[in-house]
Amino acid sequence: MSILQPTLLTLEATARPLSYRENLIALLGGELDFHDADSSYASHNFHAFPAKFPPQLPRKFIAALTQPGEKVLDPMMGSGTTLLEARLAGRAAFGCDIDPLALMLTQVKLTAMEKRTVSDCHYHLATRAQAWISQNPDQVRQSLDQRWDAATRKFVDYWFAAETQLELMALLHEIEQITDPGLQAFFKLAFSATIITKSGGVSLAFDLAHTRPHRVKVVRSASGEILMGADVLATLSESQHRYHVKTLRSPLEEFNKRVQANLKGLTELHDLDAPYTLARGNAQALPLPAEAIDLIVTSPPYASNAIDYMRAHKFSLVWLGHPINHLGEKRKTYIGGENISDFAFVNLPPHAAQIVDEIRRLDAPKGAAIHRYYSEMTHALREMYRVLKPGKAALVVVGTSVMRGIDTQTQHCLAEIGQTLGFEVPAIGVRRLDRDRRMMPAGFKVDRQSQIQQRMHEEYVIGLYKPDITAKETR
Ligand SMILES: C[S@@+](CC[C@H](N)C(=O)[O-])C[C@H]1O[C@@H](n2cnc3c(N)ncnc32)[C@H](O)[C@@H]1O
């Protein structure tokens, strides 16, 4: 089994049209960085989501490798970038994700709504929420008391100031009165987006979009009054303020701003008539028949939870009816998790097995975690192979990870696993990540000389081609 180096392939000028496979190679050798591209059009920015890929990436492959009406799938759709691009291009979109927020987010992003209707509904709900707080704060507090089990309540009390909880509760109460499911979901998403932002939104968390959340040490009101941590404030240097001091923002105001911003994105969703199908489910057992899909563009989680989705998503999901303990259980089923009790490992092909062994020798739990990741990805790739039509491709965007100083070589290992399942790997494209936007684990120090860190600033687009054994493909 040969392992492809991530070379940039170019094709010699040829008189005949490129075959599908050659086209795939050419696309993977072309622009994949999209650093200066605008990614804020349509509904792409309705809600923050970690490790989104730029919309230009799926758009490029959808435009070149499919025809209008054909079926495009992202089995780990996250914020639905691939699905939205598929719909904008008039392709039928299929998506699946295990994360409840990903599902709600994608659903809202794909739904065209009347701006006027949304705007009117927003006006009424914001007015009523404001009135409820000013006229009957005790009733709002009572609603808060009845909303959660003890563990969830503890979580909410730790991460949200009392005055923030009051406004969030009043807003949510009004949102839950909306009878139209599409409208209700639109506002629930805007509600969630006021909590999950890079700066931790209206919560007491310092950072929610990228790293492990930290609770700020000092909280002050918009008027500058210190509400929490007055004693700590005196011990902090000027530069530490940035990470430990937070000015509380009003959820009502933040919600209003977010709704206004999302309303603008709605404009471009009109006239979309391509169908779409979303499923809450596991990419390792897709709810799709065999040979149904024309193109897959997806980006799985990194190996070993480098980005832990639930870590941030639980901050709004607890408000939206998910008890904290259920979310903790759910987190274990995400690809890239570290829990290995009762896990059924897969026998890996030689290169992937060697990487796993090297890591296991230095750190047994980390070795087991990477073995789990490659096992789960074996199932996910097998499913992609099954649902793809012959003669079509899956583009899998991955980053590599470093465990105990060893590069997991995710792109090579997944390419190798793909080959054992029947895929051909005509090329692996390289995309350079914008250093400023790349998310790193908390405390990560940048060493520009380090080869490994260099690779962590790259992502790989693995081109997996399902051969059509019945057709003679021109290579
Ligand atoms: C890198 S994100 C995808 C981001 C997406 N490309 C975008 O642009 O928003 C990976 C996604 O895989 C999902 N995921 C993790 N385990 C999964 C599983 N077993 N089945 C389906 N989705 C899963 C996560 O919830 C997350 O949304």
Short mmCIF file of C-alpha atoms and ligand atoms in Angstrom, two decimals:
data_model
loop_
_atom_site.label_atom_id
_atom_site.label_comp_id
_atom_site.label_asym_id
_atom_site.label_seq_id
_atom_site.Cartn_x
_atom_site.Cartn_y
_atom_site.Cartn_z
CA MET A 1 0.00 0.00 0.00
CA SER A 2 1.57 3.27 -1.01
CA ILE A 3 1.23 6.40 1.04
CA LEU A 4 0.89 9.53 -1.00
CA GLN A 5 2.98 12.54 -0.18
CA PRO A 6 0.89 15.72 -0.15
CA THR A 7 2.33 16.97 -3.39
CA LEU A 8 0.75 19.69 -5.48
CA LEU A 9 0.00 17.96 -8.72
CA THR A 10 -0.25 19.74 -12.03
CA LEU A 11 -1.48 18.27 -15.26
CA GLU A 12 0.09 18.85 -18.63
CA ALA A 13 -2.09 20.69 -21.09
CA THR A 14 -4.13 18.15 -22.94
CA ALA A 15 -6.43 18.44 -25.92
CA ARG A 16 -9.14 16.12 -24.62
CA PRO A 17 -11.42 17.13 -21.72
CA LEU A 18 -10.18 16.06 -18.31
CA SER A 19 -11.62 12.89 -16.87
CA TYR A 20 -13.40 13.17 -13.49
CA ARG A 21 -10.32 11.76 -11.77
CA GLU A 22 -7.94 14.15 -13.53
CA ASN A 23 -10.23 17.04 -12.70
CA LEU A 24 -10.11 15.98 -9.05
CA ILE A 25 -6.30 16.00 -9.11
CA ALA A 26 -6.23 19.44 -10.75
CA LEU A 27 -8.66 20.85 -8.16
CA LEU A 28 -6.58 19.50 -5.28
CA GLY A 29 -3.46 21.08 -6.76
CA GLY A 30 -5.15 24.49 -7.06
CA GLU A 31 -6.12 27.20 -4.57
CA LEU A 32 -7.34 25.77 -1.27
CA ASP A 33 -6.29 28.52 1.18
CA PHE A 34 -8.96 31.19 0.55
CA HIS A 35 -7.35 33.54 3.07
CA ASP A 36 -8.82 36.76 1.69
CA ALA A 37 -12.15 35.34 0.65
CA ASP A 38 -15.34 36.74 2.17
CA SER A 39 -17.07 34.01 4.14
CA SER A 40 -19.84 36.13 5.62
CA TYR A 41 -22.42 35.99 2.83
CA ALA A 42 -25.88 34.38 3.02
CA SER A 43 -26.39 32.68 6.39
CA HIS A 44 -22.81 31.43 6.83
CA ASN A 45 -22.21 33.61 9.89
CA PHE A 46 -25.46 33.01 11.77
CA HIS A 47 -23.62 31.38 14.67
CA ALA A 48 -20.01 30.74 15.69
CA PHE A 49 -18.76 27.20 15.18
CA PRO A 50 -15.27 25.80 15.84
CA ALA A 51 -13.21 24.60 12.87
CA LYS A 52 -15.64 25.65 10.14
CA PHE A 53 -14.07 25.47 6.74
CA PRO A 54 -14.32 28.43 4.37
CA PRO A 55 -17.45 28.19 2.16
CA GLN A 56 -15.22 28.60 -0.90
CA LEU A 57 -13.77 25.16 -0.26
CA PRO A 58 -16.94 23.07 -0.68
CA ARG A 59 -18.16 25.53 -3.32
CA LYS A 60 -15.14 24.82 -5.50
CA PHE A 61 -15.65 21.05 -5.49
CA ILE A 62 -19.45 21.26 -5.78
CA ALA A 63 -19.22 23.53 -8.84
CA ALA A 64 -16.59 21.42 -10.59
CA LEU A 65 -17.68 17.89 -9.69
CA THR A 66 -21.49 17.99 -9.68
CA GLN A 67 -24.37 19.14 -11.83
CA PRO A 68 -27.49 21.02 -10.63
CA GLY A 69 -29.90 18.61 -8.96
CA GLU A 70 -27.20 16.13 -7.95
CA LYS A 71 -26.77 15.06 -4.33
CA VAL A 72 -24.09 16.46 -2.02
CA LEU A 73 -23.47 15.03 1.46
CA ASP A 74 -21.60 16.16 4.56
CA PRO A 75 -21.85 13.33 7.14
CA MET A 76 -20.25 15.51 9.87
CA MET A 77 -21.83 18.75 8.77
CA GLY A 78 -21.05 20.96 11.81
CA SER A 79 -22.42 24.38 10.94
CA GLY A 80 -23.63 23.15 7.56
CA THR A 81 -21.15 25.00 5.33
CA THR A 82 -21.20 22.28 2.67
CA LEU A 83 -24.99 22.01 2.77
CA LEU A 84 -25.58 25.73 2.39
CA GLU A 85 -23.15 25.88 -0.53
CA ALA A 86 -24.86 22.88 -2.12
CA ARG A 87 -28.26 24.59 -1.87
CA LEU A 88 -26.95 27.91 -3.15
CA ALA A 89 -25.62 26.01 -6.18
CA GLY A 90 -28.96 24.24 -6.75
CA ARG A 91 -27.76 20.82 -5.57
CA ALA A 92 -29.72 18.57 -3.21
CA ALA A 93 -28.08 18.75 0.21
CA PHE A 94 -27.77 15.89 2.72
CA GLY A 95 -26.27 16.29 6.18
CA CYS A 96 -25.79 14.47 9.42
CA ASP A 97 -24.21 15.35 12.76
CA ILE A 98 -24.25 13.95 16.26
CA ASP A 99 -24.27 17.40 17.84
CA PRO A 100 -27.71 18.89 18.63
CA LEU A 101 -26.49 22.44 18.09
CA ALA A 102 -25.03 21.56 14.67
CA LEU A 103 -28.43 20.26 13.64
CA MET A 104 -30.37 23.31 14.78
CA LEU A 105 -27.78 25.62 13.30
CA THR A 106 -27.80 23.99 9.89
CA GLN A 107 -31.57 23.75 9.80
CA VAL A 108 -31.92 27.49 10.39
CA LYS A 109 -29.15 28.36 7.96
CA LEU A 110 -30.89 26.47 5.17
CA THR A 111 -34.37 27.88 5.76
CA ALA A 112 -35.58 30.84 3.72
CA MET A 113 -37.94 33.09 5.71
CA GLU A 114 -39.84 36.28 5.08
CA LYS A 115 -37.75 39.12 6.51
CA ARG A 116 -40.84 41.10 7.40
CA THR A 117 -42.39 38.22 9.35
CA VAL A 118 -39.15 37.65 11.29
CA SER A 119 -38.76 41.35 11.97
CA ASP A 120 -42.32 41.75 13.32
CA CYS A 121 -42.01 38.68 15.50
CA HIS A 122 -38.69 39.97 16.85
CA TYR A 123 -40.22 43.30 17.80
CA HIS A 124 -43.04 41.67 19.75
CA LEU A 125 -40.94 39.12 21.56
CA ALA A 126 -38.24 41.61 22.58
CA THR A 127 -40.86 44.07 23.87
CA ARG A 128 -42.66 41.40 25.86
CA ALA A 129 -39.43 40.01 27.35
CA GLN A 130 -38.35 43.49 28.46
CA ALA A 131 -41.79 44.18 29.95
CA TRP A 132 -41.82 40.88 31.84
CA ILE A 133 -38.48 41.67 33.53
CA SER A 134 -39.45 45.19 34.52
CA GLN A 135 -42.97 44.35 35.67
CA ASN A 136 -42.56 40.96 37.25
CA PRO A 137 -38.95 39.97 37.97
CA ASP A 138 -40.04 37.54 40.69
CA GLN A 139 -42.06 35.56 38.20
CA VAL A 140 -39.02 35.36 35.91
CA ARG A 141 -36.94 34.09 38.85
CA GLN A 142 -39.60 31.49 39.56
CA SER A 143 -39.40 30.28 35.96
CA LEU A 144 -35.65 29.96 36.36
CA ASP A 145 -36.08 27.92 39.53
CA GLN A 146 -38.42 25.49 37.81
CA ARG A 147 -36.40 25.05 34.67
CA TRP A 148 -33.55 22.74 35.63
CA ASP A 149 -32.44 19.70 37.58
CA ALA A 150 -29.90 20.37 40.36
CA ALA A 151 -26.77 19.60 38.31
CA THR A 152 -27.83 21.81 35.40
CA ARG A 153 -28.79 24.60 37.82
CA LYS A 154 -25.35 24.42 39.40
CA PHE A 155 -23.73 24.71 35.97
CA VAL A 156 -25.90 27.69 35.01
CA ASP A 157 -25.25 29.47 38.33
CA TYR A 158 -21.51 29.03 37.92
CA TRP A 159 -21.34 30.32 34.36
CA PHE A 160 -24.05 33.00 34.24
CA ALA A 161 -24.47 36.07 36.49
CA ALA A 162 -27.89 36.37 38.17
CA GLU A 163 -28.90 39.45 36.14
CA THR A 164 -27.86 37.73 32.90
CA GLN A 165 -29.97 34.69 33.78
CA LEU A 166 -33.00 36.91 34.28
CA GLU A 167 -32.82 38.42 30.80
CA LEU A 168 -32.01 35.10 29.14
CA MET A 169 -34.97 33.46 30.85
CA ALA A 170 -37.39 36.22 29.80
CA LEU A 171 -36.18 36.00 26.21
CA LEU A 172 -36.39 32.24 26.09
CA HIS A 173 -39.87 32.25 27.59
CA GLU A 174 -41.06 34.50 24.77
CA ILE A 175 -39.25 32.49 22.10
CA GLU A 176 -40.89 29.30 23.37
CA GLN A 177 -44.33 30.90 22.86
CA ILE A 178 -43.75 31.18 19.09
CA THR A 179 -45.87 28.53 17.40
CA ASP A 180 -44.19 28.48 13.97
CA PRO A 181 -41.31 25.94 14.33
CA GLY A 182 -39.10 27.66 11.70
CA LEU A 183 -39.44 31.06 13.33
CA GLN A 184 -38.91 29.63 16.79
CA ALA A 185 -35.71 27.90 15.64
CA PHE A 186 -34.46 31.13 14.03
CA PHE A 187 -34.76 32.95 17.37
CA LYS A 188 -33.39 30.05 19.40
CA LEU A 189 -30.31 30.15 17.21
CA ALA A 190 -29.91 33.91 17.70
CA PHE A 191 -30.34 33.28 21.44
CA SER A 192 -27.60 30.64 21.37
CA ALA A 193 -25.34 32.95 19.36
CA THR A 194 -25.46 35.57 22.12
CA ILE A 195 -23.87 32.99 24.45
CA ILE A 196 -21.45 31.14 22.19
CA THR A 197 -19.01 33.68 20.83
CA LYS A 198 -15.26 33.87 20.84
CA SER A 199 -15.37 36.13 23.90
CA GLY A 200 -17.81 33.89 25.75
CA GLY A 201 -20.78 36.10 24.90
CA VAL A 202 -23.02 36.96 27.80
CA SER A 203 -21.70 34.10 29.97
CA LEU A 204 -18.93 34.42 32.55
CA ALA A 205 -16.65 32.35 30.33
CA PHE A 206 -13.66 34.00 28.80
CA ASP A 207 -13.53 32.07 25.54
CA LEU A 208 -16.11 29.72 24.10
CA ALA A 209 -15.45 29.43 20.43
CA HIS A 210 -11.92 28.10 20.49
CA THR A 211 -10.40 26.77 23.69
CA ARG A 212 -11.33 25.31 27.04
CA PRO A 213 -13.61 27.86 28.71
CA HIS A 214 -12.21 29.78 31.66
CA ARG A 215 -14.40 31.58 34.14
CA VAL A 216 -13.41 35.22 34.42
CA LYS A 217 -12.20 36.38 37.80
CA VAL A 218 -13.64 39.88 37.83
CA VAL A 219 -17.04 40.97 36.55
CA ARG A 220 -18.19 44.53 36.17
CA SER A 221 -21.45 46.05 35.01
CA ALA A 222 -21.76 48.19 31.88
CA SER A 223 -21.59 51.25 34.15
CA GLY A 224 -18.25 50.05 35.63
CA GLU A 225 -19.51 48.79 38.99
CA ILE A 226 -17.56 45.72 40.19
CA LEU A 227 -20.05 42.88 40.65
CA MET A 228 -17.63 40.05 41.42
CA GLY A 229 -13.95 39.70 42.33
CA ALA A 230 -13.15 43.17 43.71
CA ASP A 231 -10.34 41.64 45.83
CA VAL A 232 -8.80 39.88 42.80
CA LEU A 233 -8.86 43.00 40.65
CA ALA A 234 -6.16 44.68 42.72
CA THR A 235 -3.78 41.75 42.16
CA LEU A 236 -4.08 41.73 38.35
CA SER A 237 -1.60 43.43 36.05
CA GLU A 238 -2.85 45.54 33.16
CA SER A 239 -2.13 42.77 30.63
CA GLN A 240 -4.02 40.20 32.73
CA HIS A 241 -7.19 42.28 32.55
CA ARG A 242 -7.77 41.08 29.03
CA TYR A 243 -8.16 37.48 30.16
CA HIS A 244 -9.73 37.85 33.58
CA VAL A 245 -11.97 40.90 33.61
CA LYS A 246 -15.28 40.92 31.80
CA THR A 247 -17.87 43.63 31.41
CA LEU A 248 -21.34 42.14 31.53
CA ARG A 249 -23.41 42.76 28.45
CA SER A 250 -27.16 42.73 28.34
CA PRO A 251 -28.52 39.55 26.69
CA LEU A 252 -31.49 41.52 25.40
CA GLU A 253 -29.23 44.00 23.62
CA GLU A 254 -26.89 41.31 22.31
CA PHE A 255 -29.84 39.26 21.11
CA ASN A 256 -31.28 42.26 19.26
CA LYS A 257 -27.95 42.91 17.54
CA ARG A 258 -27.62 39.28 16.54
CA VAL A 259 -31.16 39.12 15.12
CA GLN A 260 -30.47 42.25 13.05
CA ALA A 261 -27.24 40.74 11.69
CA ASN A 262 -28.92 37.40 10.88
CA LEU A 263 -31.83 39.18 9.19
CA LYS A 264 -29.36 40.57 6.64
CA GLY A 265 -28.16 37.05 5.84
CA LEU A 266 -31.71 35.90 5.13
CA THR A 267 -31.91 37.96 1.94
CA GLU A 268 -29.74 35.66 -0.09
CA LEU A 269 -31.66 32.56 0.91
CA HIS A 270 -34.72 33.40 -1.16
CA ASP A 271 -35.48 31.40 -4.28
CA LEU A 272 -33.68 28.31 -2.99
CA ASP A 273 -35.67 25.38 -4.22
CA ALA A 274 -33.16 22.53 -4.07
CA PRO A 275 -34.28 20.00 -1.45
CA TYR A 276 -32.34 19.23 1.69
CA THR A 277 -32.39 16.43 4.24
CA LEU A 278 -30.84 16.62 7.71
CA ALA A 279 -30.42 13.84 10.25
CA ARG A 280 -29.22 13.79 13.81
CA GLY A 281 -27.03 10.75 13.67
CA ASN A 282 -23.71 9.05 13.60
CA ALA A 283 -21.46 9.29 10.55
CA GLN A 284 -20.47 5.69 11.28
CA ALA A 285 -23.98 4.45 10.41
CA LEU A 286 -25.51 6.82 7.88
CA PRO A 287 -29.28 6.77 7.34
CA LEU A 288 -28.82 6.63 3.56
CA PRO A 289 -29.08 3.88 0.93
CA ALA A 290 -26.00 2.64 -0.95
CA GLU A 291 -24.76 4.52 -4.03
CA ALA A 292 -27.09 7.49 -3.51
CA ILE A 293 -24.64 10.40 -3.30
CA ASP A 294 -22.72 12.29 -6.01
CA LEU A 295 -20.18 14.13 -3.84
CA ILE A 296 -19.06 14.27 -0.22
CA VAL A 297 -17.22 17.27 1.25
CA THR A 298 -16.58 16.95 4.97
CA SER A 299 -14.20 17.75 7.80
CA PRO A 300 -14.12 15.29 10.70
CA PRO A 301 -13.07 16.32 14.20
CA TYR A 302 -9.35 16.34 14.91
CA ALA A 303 -7.83 13.29 16.56
CA SER A 304 -8.22 13.17 20.33
CA ASN A 305 -10.59 16.04 20.94
CA ALA A 306 -8.25 18.89 20.02
CA ILE A 307 -11.46 20.79 19.56
CA ASP A 308 -14.17 19.63 21.92
CA TYR A 309 -17.50 20.71 20.47
CA MET A 310 -19.67 19.95 23.47
CA ARG A 311 -17.35 21.91 25.76
CA ALA A 312 -18.68 25.13 24.24
CA HIS A 313 -22.07 24.02 22.98
CA LYS A 314 -23.37 23.00 26.38
CA PHE A 315 -23.39 26.69 27.37
CA SER A 316 -26.44 27.32 25.22
CA LEU A 317 -27.80 23.76 25.04
CA VAL A 318 -28.59 23.74 28.78
CA TRP A 319 -30.87 26.72 28.13
CA LEU A 320 -32.48 24.99 25.19
CA GLY A 321 -33.70 22.01 27.21
CA HIS A 322 -30.70 19.63 27.41
CA PRO A 323 -29.81 18.52 30.96
CA ILE A 324 -26.08 18.88 31.62
CA ASN A 325 -25.59 15.20 32.51
CA HIS A 326 -27.13 14.03 29.22
CA LEU A 327 -24.75 16.30 27.34
CA GLY A 328 -21.81 14.80 29.21
CA GLU A 329 -22.90 11.31 28.14
CA LYS A 330 -23.44 12.42 24.57
CA ARG A 331 -19.95 13.91 24.39
CA LYS A 332 -18.44 10.41 24.74
CA THR A 333 -19.93 9.37 21.41
CA TYR A 334 -18.22 12.07 19.35
CA ILE A 335 -15.48 10.93 17.01
CA GLY A 336 -12.13 11.72 18.60
CA GLY A 337 -13.25 11.14 22.19
CA GLU A 338 -10.85 9.68 24.74
CA ASN A 339 -13.07 7.17 26.51
CA ILE A 340 -12.04 3.63 25.55
CA SER A 341 -13.87 1.42 28.02
CA ASP A 342 -15.78 -1.25 26.03
CA PHE A 343 -14.53 0.26 22.80
CA ALA A 344 -14.23 -2.16 19.86
CA PHE A 345 -10.93 -1.27 18.18
CA VAL A 346 -10.38 -1.95 14.51
CA ASN A 347 -7.25 -3.63 13.07
CA LEU A 348 -5.45 -0.85 11.26
CA PRO A 349 -3.36 -1.03 8.09
CA PRO A 350 0.46 -0.97 8.56
CA HIS A 351 1.29 2.74 8.55
CA ALA A 352 -1.58 3.78 10.84
CA ALA A 353 -0.82 0.80 13.13
CA GLN A 354 2.82 1.88 13.36
CA ILE A 355 1.89 5.46 14.36
CA VAL A 356 -0.49 4.13 17.00
CA ASP A 357 2.23 1.81 18.36
CA GLU A 358 4.82 4.59 18.53
CA ILE A 359 2.45 6.79 20.51
CA ARG A 360 1.28 3.92 22.71
CA ARG A 361 4.89 3.10 23.69
CA LEU A 362 5.31 6.64 25.04
CA ASP A 363 1.81 7.11 26.45
CA ALA A 364 -0.64 4.20 26.60
CA PRO A 365 -3.84 6.27 27.04
CA LYS A 366 -2.91 8.59 24.18
CA GLY A 367 -2.05 5.58 22.00
CA ALA A 368 -5.48 4.14 22.78
CA ALA A 369 -7.14 7.47 21.98
CA ILE A 370 -5.53 7.68 18.54
CA HIS A 371 -6.38 4.03 17.90
CA ARG A 372 -9.99 4.84 18.78
CA TYR A 373 -9.93 7.81 16.38
CA TYR A 374 -8.60 5.77 13.45
CA SER A 375 -11.09 3.01 14.28
CA GLU A 376 -14.02 5.45 14.24
CA MET A 377 -12.77 7.04 11.06
CA THR A 378 -12.53 3.57 9.47
CA HIS A 379 -16.28 3.15 10.08
CA ALA A 380 -17.03 6.69 8.86
CA LEU A 381 -14.96 6.22 5.67
CA ARG A 382 -16.59 2.83 5.04
CA GLU A 383 -19.98 4.52 5.21
CA MET A 384 -18.85 7.26 2.82
CA TYR A 385 -17.71 4.56 0.40
CA ARG A 386 -21.04 2.74 0.69
CA VAL A 387 -23.28 5.76 0.04
CA LEU A 388 -21.17 7.25 -2.79
CA LYS A 389 -22.00 6.42 -6.38
CA PRO A 390 -19.16 4.66 -8.25
CA GLY A 391 -16.95 7.08 -10.19
CA LYS A 392 -17.51 9.86 -7.58
CA ALA A 393 -15.38 11.42 -4.85
CA ALA A 394 -15.26 12.27 -1.17
CA LEU A 395 -13.14 15.22 -0.05
CA VAL A 396 -12.08 14.84 3.55
CA VAL A 397 -10.44 17.86 5.19
CA VAL A 398 -8.21 17.00 8.14
CA GLY A 399 -5.51 18.51 10.27
CA THR A 400 -2.79 16.51 11.87
CA SER A 401 -2.24 16.34 15.63
CA VAL A 402 0.85 15.92 17.76
CA MET A 403 0.86 13.44 20.62
CA ARG A 404 3.91 13.12 22.83
CA GLY A 405 5.92 14.81 20.10
CA ILE A 406 4.76 12.38 17.42
CA ASP A 407 2.87 13.63 14.38
CA THR A 408 -0.27 11.50 14.00
CA GLN A 409 0.03 11.94 10.20
CA THR A 410 -3.73 11.95 10.02
CA GLN A 411 -3.83 12.70 6.30
CA HIS A 412 -1.61 9.72 5.41
CA CYS A 413 -3.28 7.35 7.85
CA LEU A 414 -6.80 8.21 6.65
CA ALA A 415 -5.67 7.93 3.02
CA GLU A 416 -4.24 4.50 3.79
CA ILE A 417 -7.42 3.42 5.59
CA GLY A 418 -9.49 4.73 2.67
CA GLN A 419 -7.43 2.62 0.27
CA THR A 420 -8.04 -0.54 2.28
CA LEU A 421 -11.78 0.16 1.97
CA GLY A 422 -11.65 0.40 -1.83
CA PHE A 423 -11.05 4.10 -2.42
CA GLU A 424 -8.28 5.35 -4.64
CA VAL A 425 -6.39 8.41 -3.41
CA PRO A 426 -5.33 10.29 -6.54
CA ALA A 427 -4.06 13.31 -4.58
CA ILE A 428 -3.93 15.06 -1.23
CA GLY A 429 -4.23 18.84 -1.39
CA VAL A 430 -2.59 21.12 1.14
CA ARG A 431 -4.20 24.23 2.52
CA ARG A 432 -2.32 26.75 4.60
CA LEU A 433 -4.28 28.01 7.55
CA ASP A 434 -4.44 31.67 8.29
CA ARG A 435 -2.15 31.87 11.36
CA ASP A 436 -4.30 34.54 12.94
CA ARG A 437 -7.46 32.49 12.68
CA ARG A 438 -6.03 29.07 13.54
CA MET A 439 -7.24 27.91 16.92
CA MET A 440 -4.71 26.41 19.27
CA PRO A 441 -5.21 24.73 22.62
CA ALA A 442 -5.01 27.13 25.59
CA GLY A 443 -1.41 27.83 26.61
CA PHE A 444 -0.04 26.77 23.23
CA LYS A 445 3.24 28.55 22.44
CA VAL A 446 4.10 29.29 18.82
CA ASP A 447 7.57 28.20 17.73
CA ARG A 448 7.91 29.15 14.10
CA GLN A 449 10.99 26.94 13.57
CA SER A 450 9.25 23.77 14.65
CA GLN A 451 8.50 21.36 11.80
CA ILE A 452 5.59 19.89 13.70
CA GLN A 453 4.06 23.27 14.39
CA GLN A 454 4.54 24.12 10.75
CA ARG A 455 2.36 21.14 9.88
CA MET A 456 -0.22 22.21 12.43
CA HIS A 457 -0.65 25.35 10.38
CA GLU A 458 -1.71 23.25 7.44
CA GLU A 459 -4.76 21.21 6.68
CA TYR A 460 -5.02 18.47 4.11
CA VAL A 461 -7.79 17.79 1.68
CA ILE A 462 -7.75 14.05 1.00
CA GLY A 463 -9.24 13.22 -2.39
CA LEU A 464 -10.90 9.80 -2.08
CA TYR A 465 -12.16 8.42 -5.36
CA LYS A 466 -14.56 5.48 -5.56
CA PRO A 467 -13.61 3.68 -8.79
CA ASP A 468 -16.30 2.68 -11.22
CA ILE A 469 -15.33 -0.84 -12.10
CA THR A 470 -18.01 -1.11 -14.78
CA ALA A 471 -16.80 1.95 -16.74
CA LYS A 472 -13.50 2.52 -18.50
CA GLU A 473 -12.20 5.71 -16.94
CA THR A 474 -9.62 7.71 -18.91
CA ARG A 475 -6.77 8.49 -16.56
C1 LIG B 1 -14.76 20.04 12.08
S1 LIG B 1 -16.46 19.97 12.52
C2 LIG B 1 -17.24 20.21 10.99
C3 LIG B 1 -17.25 21.65 10.58
C4 LIG B 1 -17.96 21.90 9.26
N1 LIG B 1 -17.14 21.48 8.13
C5 LIG B 1 -18.31 23.37 9.12
O1 LIG B 1 -17.86 24.00 8.18
O2 LIG B 1 -19.00 23.88 10.01
C6 LIG B 1 -16.68 18.27 12.86
C7 LIG B 1 -18.12 17.88 13.19
O3 LIG B 1 -18.14 16.46 13.38
C8 LIG B 1 -19.21 16.19 14.27
N2 LIG B 1 -19.11 14.81 14.76
C9 LIG B 1 -18.31 14.30 15.73
N3 LIG B 1 -18.55 13.00 15.87
C10 LIG B 1 -19.53 12.66 14.98
C11 LIG B 1 -20.19 11.45 14.66
N4 LIG B 1 -19.91 10.31 15.29
N5 LIG B 1 -21.14 11.48 13.67
C12 LIG B 1 -21.46 12.64 13.04
N6 LIG B 1 -20.86 13.82 13.33
C13 LIG B 1 -19.90 13.82 14.27
C14 LIG B 1 -19.02 17.26 15.34
O4 LIG B 1 -20.22 17.40 16.08
C15 LIG B 1 -18.69 18.48 14.48
O5 LIG B 1 -19.86 19.18 14.20
#
